[in-house]
Short mmCIF file of N, CA and C in Angstrom, two decimals:
data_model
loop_
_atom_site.label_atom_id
_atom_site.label_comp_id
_atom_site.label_asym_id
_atom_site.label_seq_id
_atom_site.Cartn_x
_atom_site.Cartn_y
_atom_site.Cartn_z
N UNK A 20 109.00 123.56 110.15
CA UNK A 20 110.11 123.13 110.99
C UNK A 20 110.52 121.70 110.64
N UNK A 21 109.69 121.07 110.38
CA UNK A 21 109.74 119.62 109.99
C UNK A 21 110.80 119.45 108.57
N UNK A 22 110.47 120.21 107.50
CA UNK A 22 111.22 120.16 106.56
C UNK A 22 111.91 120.84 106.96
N UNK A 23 112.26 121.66 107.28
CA UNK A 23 113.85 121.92 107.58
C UNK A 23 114.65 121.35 108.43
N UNK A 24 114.53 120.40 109.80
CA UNK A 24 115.07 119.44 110.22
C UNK A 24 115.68 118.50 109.21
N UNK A 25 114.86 117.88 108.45
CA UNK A 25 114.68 116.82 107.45
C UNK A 25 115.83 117.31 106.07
N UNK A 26 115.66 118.56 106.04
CA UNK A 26 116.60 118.80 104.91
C UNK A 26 118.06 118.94 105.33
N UNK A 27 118.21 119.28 106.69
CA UNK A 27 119.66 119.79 107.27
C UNK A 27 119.95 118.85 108.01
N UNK A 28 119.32 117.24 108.18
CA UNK A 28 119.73 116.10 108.68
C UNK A 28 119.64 116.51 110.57
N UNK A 29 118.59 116.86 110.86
CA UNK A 29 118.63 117.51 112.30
C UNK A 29 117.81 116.55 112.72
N UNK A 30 118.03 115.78 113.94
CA UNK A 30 116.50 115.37 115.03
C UNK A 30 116.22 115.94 116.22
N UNK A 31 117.64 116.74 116.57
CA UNK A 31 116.60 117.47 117.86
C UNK A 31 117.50 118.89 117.43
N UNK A 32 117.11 119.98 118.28
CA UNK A 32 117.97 120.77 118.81
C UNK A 32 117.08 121.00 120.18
N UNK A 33 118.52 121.68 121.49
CA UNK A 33 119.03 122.42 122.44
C UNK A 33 118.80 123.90 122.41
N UNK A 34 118.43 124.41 123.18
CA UNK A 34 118.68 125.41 123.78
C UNK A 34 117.76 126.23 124.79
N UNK A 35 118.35 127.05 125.94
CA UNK A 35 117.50 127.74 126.31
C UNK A 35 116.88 126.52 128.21
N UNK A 36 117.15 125.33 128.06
CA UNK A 36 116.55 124.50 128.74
C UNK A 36 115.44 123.77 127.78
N UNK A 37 115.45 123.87 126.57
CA UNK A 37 114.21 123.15 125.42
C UNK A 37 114.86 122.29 125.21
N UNK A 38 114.02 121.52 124.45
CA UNK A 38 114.79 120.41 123.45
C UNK A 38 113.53 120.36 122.32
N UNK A 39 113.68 120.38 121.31
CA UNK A 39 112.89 120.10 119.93
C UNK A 39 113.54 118.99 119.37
N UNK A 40 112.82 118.27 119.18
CA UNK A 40 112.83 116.71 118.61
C UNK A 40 112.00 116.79 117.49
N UNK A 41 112.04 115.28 116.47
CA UNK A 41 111.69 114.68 115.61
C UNK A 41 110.60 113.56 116.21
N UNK A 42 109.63 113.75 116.05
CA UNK A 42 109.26 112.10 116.56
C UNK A 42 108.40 111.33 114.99
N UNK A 43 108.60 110.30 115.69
CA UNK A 43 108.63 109.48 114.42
C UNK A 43 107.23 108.39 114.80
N UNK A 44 106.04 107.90 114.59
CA UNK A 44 105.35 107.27 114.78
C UNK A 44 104.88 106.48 113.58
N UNK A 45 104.46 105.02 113.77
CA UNK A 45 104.28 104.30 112.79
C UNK A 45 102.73 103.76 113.22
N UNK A 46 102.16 103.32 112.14
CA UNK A 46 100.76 102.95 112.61
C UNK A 46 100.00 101.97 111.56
N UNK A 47 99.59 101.00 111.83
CA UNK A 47 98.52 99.63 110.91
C UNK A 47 97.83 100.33 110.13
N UNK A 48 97.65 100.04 108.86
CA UNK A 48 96.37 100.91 107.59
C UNK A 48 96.66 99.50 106.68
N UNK A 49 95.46 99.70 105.98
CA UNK A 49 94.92 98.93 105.31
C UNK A 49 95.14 99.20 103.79
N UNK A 50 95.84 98.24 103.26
CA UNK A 50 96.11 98.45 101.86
C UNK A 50 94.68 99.08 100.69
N UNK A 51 94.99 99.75 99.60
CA UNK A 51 94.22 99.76 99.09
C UNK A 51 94.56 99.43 97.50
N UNK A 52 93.66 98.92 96.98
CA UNK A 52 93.64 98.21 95.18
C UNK A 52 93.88 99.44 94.43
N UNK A 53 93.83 99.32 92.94
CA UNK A 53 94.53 100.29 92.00
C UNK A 53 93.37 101.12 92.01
N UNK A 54 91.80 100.98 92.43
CA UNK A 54 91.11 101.96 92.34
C UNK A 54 90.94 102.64 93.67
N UNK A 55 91.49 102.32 94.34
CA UNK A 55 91.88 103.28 95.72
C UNK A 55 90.67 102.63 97.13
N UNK A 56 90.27 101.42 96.89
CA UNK A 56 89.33 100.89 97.96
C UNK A 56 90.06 99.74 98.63
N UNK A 57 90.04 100.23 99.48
CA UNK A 57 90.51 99.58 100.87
C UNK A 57 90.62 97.61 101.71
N UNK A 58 91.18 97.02 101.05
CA UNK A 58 91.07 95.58 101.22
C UNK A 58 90.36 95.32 102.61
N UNK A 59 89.21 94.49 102.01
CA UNK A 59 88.56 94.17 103.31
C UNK A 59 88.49 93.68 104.24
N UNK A 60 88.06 94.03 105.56
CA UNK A 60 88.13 93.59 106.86
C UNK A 60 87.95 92.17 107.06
N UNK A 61 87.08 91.62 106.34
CA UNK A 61 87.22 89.73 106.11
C UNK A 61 88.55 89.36 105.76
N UNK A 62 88.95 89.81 104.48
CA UNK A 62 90.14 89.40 104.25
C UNK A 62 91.43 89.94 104.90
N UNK A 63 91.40 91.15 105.75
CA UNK A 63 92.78 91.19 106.43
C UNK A 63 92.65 90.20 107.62
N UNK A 64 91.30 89.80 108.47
CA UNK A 64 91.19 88.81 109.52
C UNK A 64 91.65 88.10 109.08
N UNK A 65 91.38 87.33 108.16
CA UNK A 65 91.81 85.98 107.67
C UNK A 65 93.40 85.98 106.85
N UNK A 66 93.90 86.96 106.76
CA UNK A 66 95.63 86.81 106.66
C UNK A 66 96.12 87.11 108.36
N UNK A 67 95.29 87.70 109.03
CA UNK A 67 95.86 87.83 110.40
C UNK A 67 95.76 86.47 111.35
N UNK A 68 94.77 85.82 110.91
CA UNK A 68 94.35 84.28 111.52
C UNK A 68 95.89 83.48 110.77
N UNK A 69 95.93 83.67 109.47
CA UNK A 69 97.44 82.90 108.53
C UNK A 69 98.33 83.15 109.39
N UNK A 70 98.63 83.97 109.98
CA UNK A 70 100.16 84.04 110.68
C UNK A 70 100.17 84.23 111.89
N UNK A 71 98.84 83.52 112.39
CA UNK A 71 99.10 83.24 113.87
C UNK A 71 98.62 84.63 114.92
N UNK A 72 98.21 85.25 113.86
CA UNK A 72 97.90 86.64 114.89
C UNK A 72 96.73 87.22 115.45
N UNK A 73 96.03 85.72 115.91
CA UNK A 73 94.60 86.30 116.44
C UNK A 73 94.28 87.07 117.31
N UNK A 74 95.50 87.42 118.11
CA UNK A 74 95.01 88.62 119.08
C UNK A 74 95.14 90.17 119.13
N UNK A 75 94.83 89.60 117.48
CA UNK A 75 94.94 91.26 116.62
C UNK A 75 93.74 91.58 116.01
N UNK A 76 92.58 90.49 116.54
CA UNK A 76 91.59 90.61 116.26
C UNK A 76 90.49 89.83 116.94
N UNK A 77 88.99 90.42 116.98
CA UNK A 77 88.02 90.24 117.60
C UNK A 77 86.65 90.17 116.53
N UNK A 78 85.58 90.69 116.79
CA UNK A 78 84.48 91.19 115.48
C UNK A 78 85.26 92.11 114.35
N UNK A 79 86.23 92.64 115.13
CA UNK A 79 87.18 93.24 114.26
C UNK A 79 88.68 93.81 114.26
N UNK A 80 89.55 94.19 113.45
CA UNK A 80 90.80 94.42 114.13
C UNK A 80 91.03 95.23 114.90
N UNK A 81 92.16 94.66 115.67
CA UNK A 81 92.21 95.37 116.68
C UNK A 81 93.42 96.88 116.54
N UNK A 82 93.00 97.76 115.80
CA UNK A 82 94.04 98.41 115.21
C UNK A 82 95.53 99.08 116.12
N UNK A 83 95.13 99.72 117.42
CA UNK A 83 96.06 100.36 118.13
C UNK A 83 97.01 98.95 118.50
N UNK A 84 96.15 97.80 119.29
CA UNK A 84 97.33 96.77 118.94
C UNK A 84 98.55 96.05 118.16
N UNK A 85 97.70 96.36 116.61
CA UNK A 85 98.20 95.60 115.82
C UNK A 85 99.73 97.37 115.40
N UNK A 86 99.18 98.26 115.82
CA UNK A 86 99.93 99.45 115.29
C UNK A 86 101.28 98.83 116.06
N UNK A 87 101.18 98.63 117.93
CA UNK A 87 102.21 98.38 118.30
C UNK A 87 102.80 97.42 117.87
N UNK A 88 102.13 96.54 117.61
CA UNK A 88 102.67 94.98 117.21
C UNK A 88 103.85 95.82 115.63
N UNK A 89 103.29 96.01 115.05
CA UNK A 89 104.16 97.05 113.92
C UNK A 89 105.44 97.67 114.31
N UNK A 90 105.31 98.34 115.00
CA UNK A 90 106.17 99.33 115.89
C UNK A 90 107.53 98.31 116.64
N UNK A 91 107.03 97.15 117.11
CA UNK A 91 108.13 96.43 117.33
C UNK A 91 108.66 95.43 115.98
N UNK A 92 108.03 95.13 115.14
CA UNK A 92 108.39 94.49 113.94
C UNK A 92 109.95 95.82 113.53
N UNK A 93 109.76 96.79 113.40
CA UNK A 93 110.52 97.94 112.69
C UNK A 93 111.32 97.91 113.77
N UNK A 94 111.27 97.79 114.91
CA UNK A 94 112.04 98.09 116.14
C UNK A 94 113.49 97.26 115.97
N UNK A 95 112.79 95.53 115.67
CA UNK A 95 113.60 94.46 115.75
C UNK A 95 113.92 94.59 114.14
N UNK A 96 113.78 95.34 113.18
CA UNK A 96 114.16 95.28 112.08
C UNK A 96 113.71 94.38 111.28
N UNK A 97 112.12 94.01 111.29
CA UNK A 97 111.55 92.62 111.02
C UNK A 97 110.57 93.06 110.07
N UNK A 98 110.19 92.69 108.47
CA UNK A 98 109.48 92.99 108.16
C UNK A 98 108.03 92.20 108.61
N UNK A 99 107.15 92.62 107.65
CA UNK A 99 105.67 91.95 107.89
C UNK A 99 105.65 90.57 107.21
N UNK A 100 105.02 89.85 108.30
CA UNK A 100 104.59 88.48 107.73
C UNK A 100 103.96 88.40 106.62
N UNK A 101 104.57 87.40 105.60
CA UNK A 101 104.08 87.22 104.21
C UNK A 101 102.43 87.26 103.75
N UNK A 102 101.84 86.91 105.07
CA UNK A 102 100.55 86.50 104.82
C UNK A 102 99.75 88.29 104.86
N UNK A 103 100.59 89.08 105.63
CA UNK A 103 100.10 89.91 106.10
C UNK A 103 100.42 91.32 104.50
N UNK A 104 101.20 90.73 103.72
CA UNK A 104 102.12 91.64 102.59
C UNK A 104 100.73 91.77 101.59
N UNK A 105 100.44 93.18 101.63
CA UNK A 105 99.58 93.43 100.42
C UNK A 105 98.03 93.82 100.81
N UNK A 106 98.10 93.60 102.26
CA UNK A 106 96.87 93.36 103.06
C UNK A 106 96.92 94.53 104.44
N UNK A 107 98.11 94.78 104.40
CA UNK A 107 98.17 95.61 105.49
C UNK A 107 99.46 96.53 104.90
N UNK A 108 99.24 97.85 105.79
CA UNK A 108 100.61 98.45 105.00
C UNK A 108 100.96 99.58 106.95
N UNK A 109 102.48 99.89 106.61
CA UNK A 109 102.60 100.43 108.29
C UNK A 109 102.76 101.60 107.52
N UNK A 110 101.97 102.98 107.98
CA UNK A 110 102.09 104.28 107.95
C UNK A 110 102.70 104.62 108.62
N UNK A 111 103.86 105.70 108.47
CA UNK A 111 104.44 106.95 108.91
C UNK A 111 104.15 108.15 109.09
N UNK A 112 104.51 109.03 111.00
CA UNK A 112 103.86 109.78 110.39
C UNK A 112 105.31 110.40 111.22
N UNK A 113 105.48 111.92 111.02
CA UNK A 113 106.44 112.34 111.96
C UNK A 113 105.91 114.19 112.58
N UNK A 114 106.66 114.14 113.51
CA UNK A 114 105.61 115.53 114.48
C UNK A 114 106.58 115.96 115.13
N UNK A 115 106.50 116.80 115.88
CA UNK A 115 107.49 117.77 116.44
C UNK A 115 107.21 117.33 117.98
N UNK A 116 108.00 117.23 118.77
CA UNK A 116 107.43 117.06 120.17
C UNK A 116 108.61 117.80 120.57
N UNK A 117 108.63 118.55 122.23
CA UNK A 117 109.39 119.05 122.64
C UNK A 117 109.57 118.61 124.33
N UNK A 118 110.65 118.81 125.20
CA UNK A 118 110.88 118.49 126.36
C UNK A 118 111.96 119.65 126.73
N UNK A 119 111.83 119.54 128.74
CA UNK A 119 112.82 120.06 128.77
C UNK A 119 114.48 119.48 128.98
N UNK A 120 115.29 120.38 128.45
CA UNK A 120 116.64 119.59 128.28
C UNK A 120 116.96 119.54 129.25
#
């Protein structure tokens, strides 16, 4: 259903009292190097300390936070802080959710 929304430019349809939607969720992940290992938790603290963003972290990050903190960066049309480029990356994911119309 997903690809076919996506191919026929659809985000919701109607009918019946339904509604089928697109939802779209974004979420904090951790870059990884050309051999596929994951930049480390020392070093994303310490680009998150660079730009002022300590309350994105504790013994360790604070991920569901830092996801929203993401979520409004894209919201306001803002990319990621420089310090944060290469060190952190925002995943996409998208899902079907439904309501009634």
């Amino acid at each position: 259903l997903l690809k076919h929304f996506e191919k026929n430019g659809i985000d919701k349809v109607s009918q019946s009292g339904l509604t089928i939607y697109v939802k779209r969720d974004l979420y904090s992940g951790r870059c990884v190097d050309d051999d596929g290992i994951p930049v480390s938790e020392d070093v994303c603290i310490k680009a998150l300390h660079e730009a002022g963003l300590d309350e994105y972290y504790g013994n360790k990050i604070k991920t569901q936070s830092l996801s929203a903190y993401f979520r409004e960066l894209d919201k306001e049309g803002e990319e990621l802080p420089d310090s944060l480029q290469g060190k952190f990356k925002v995943n996409e994911k998208f899902s079907m959710g439904s309501r009634k119309a």
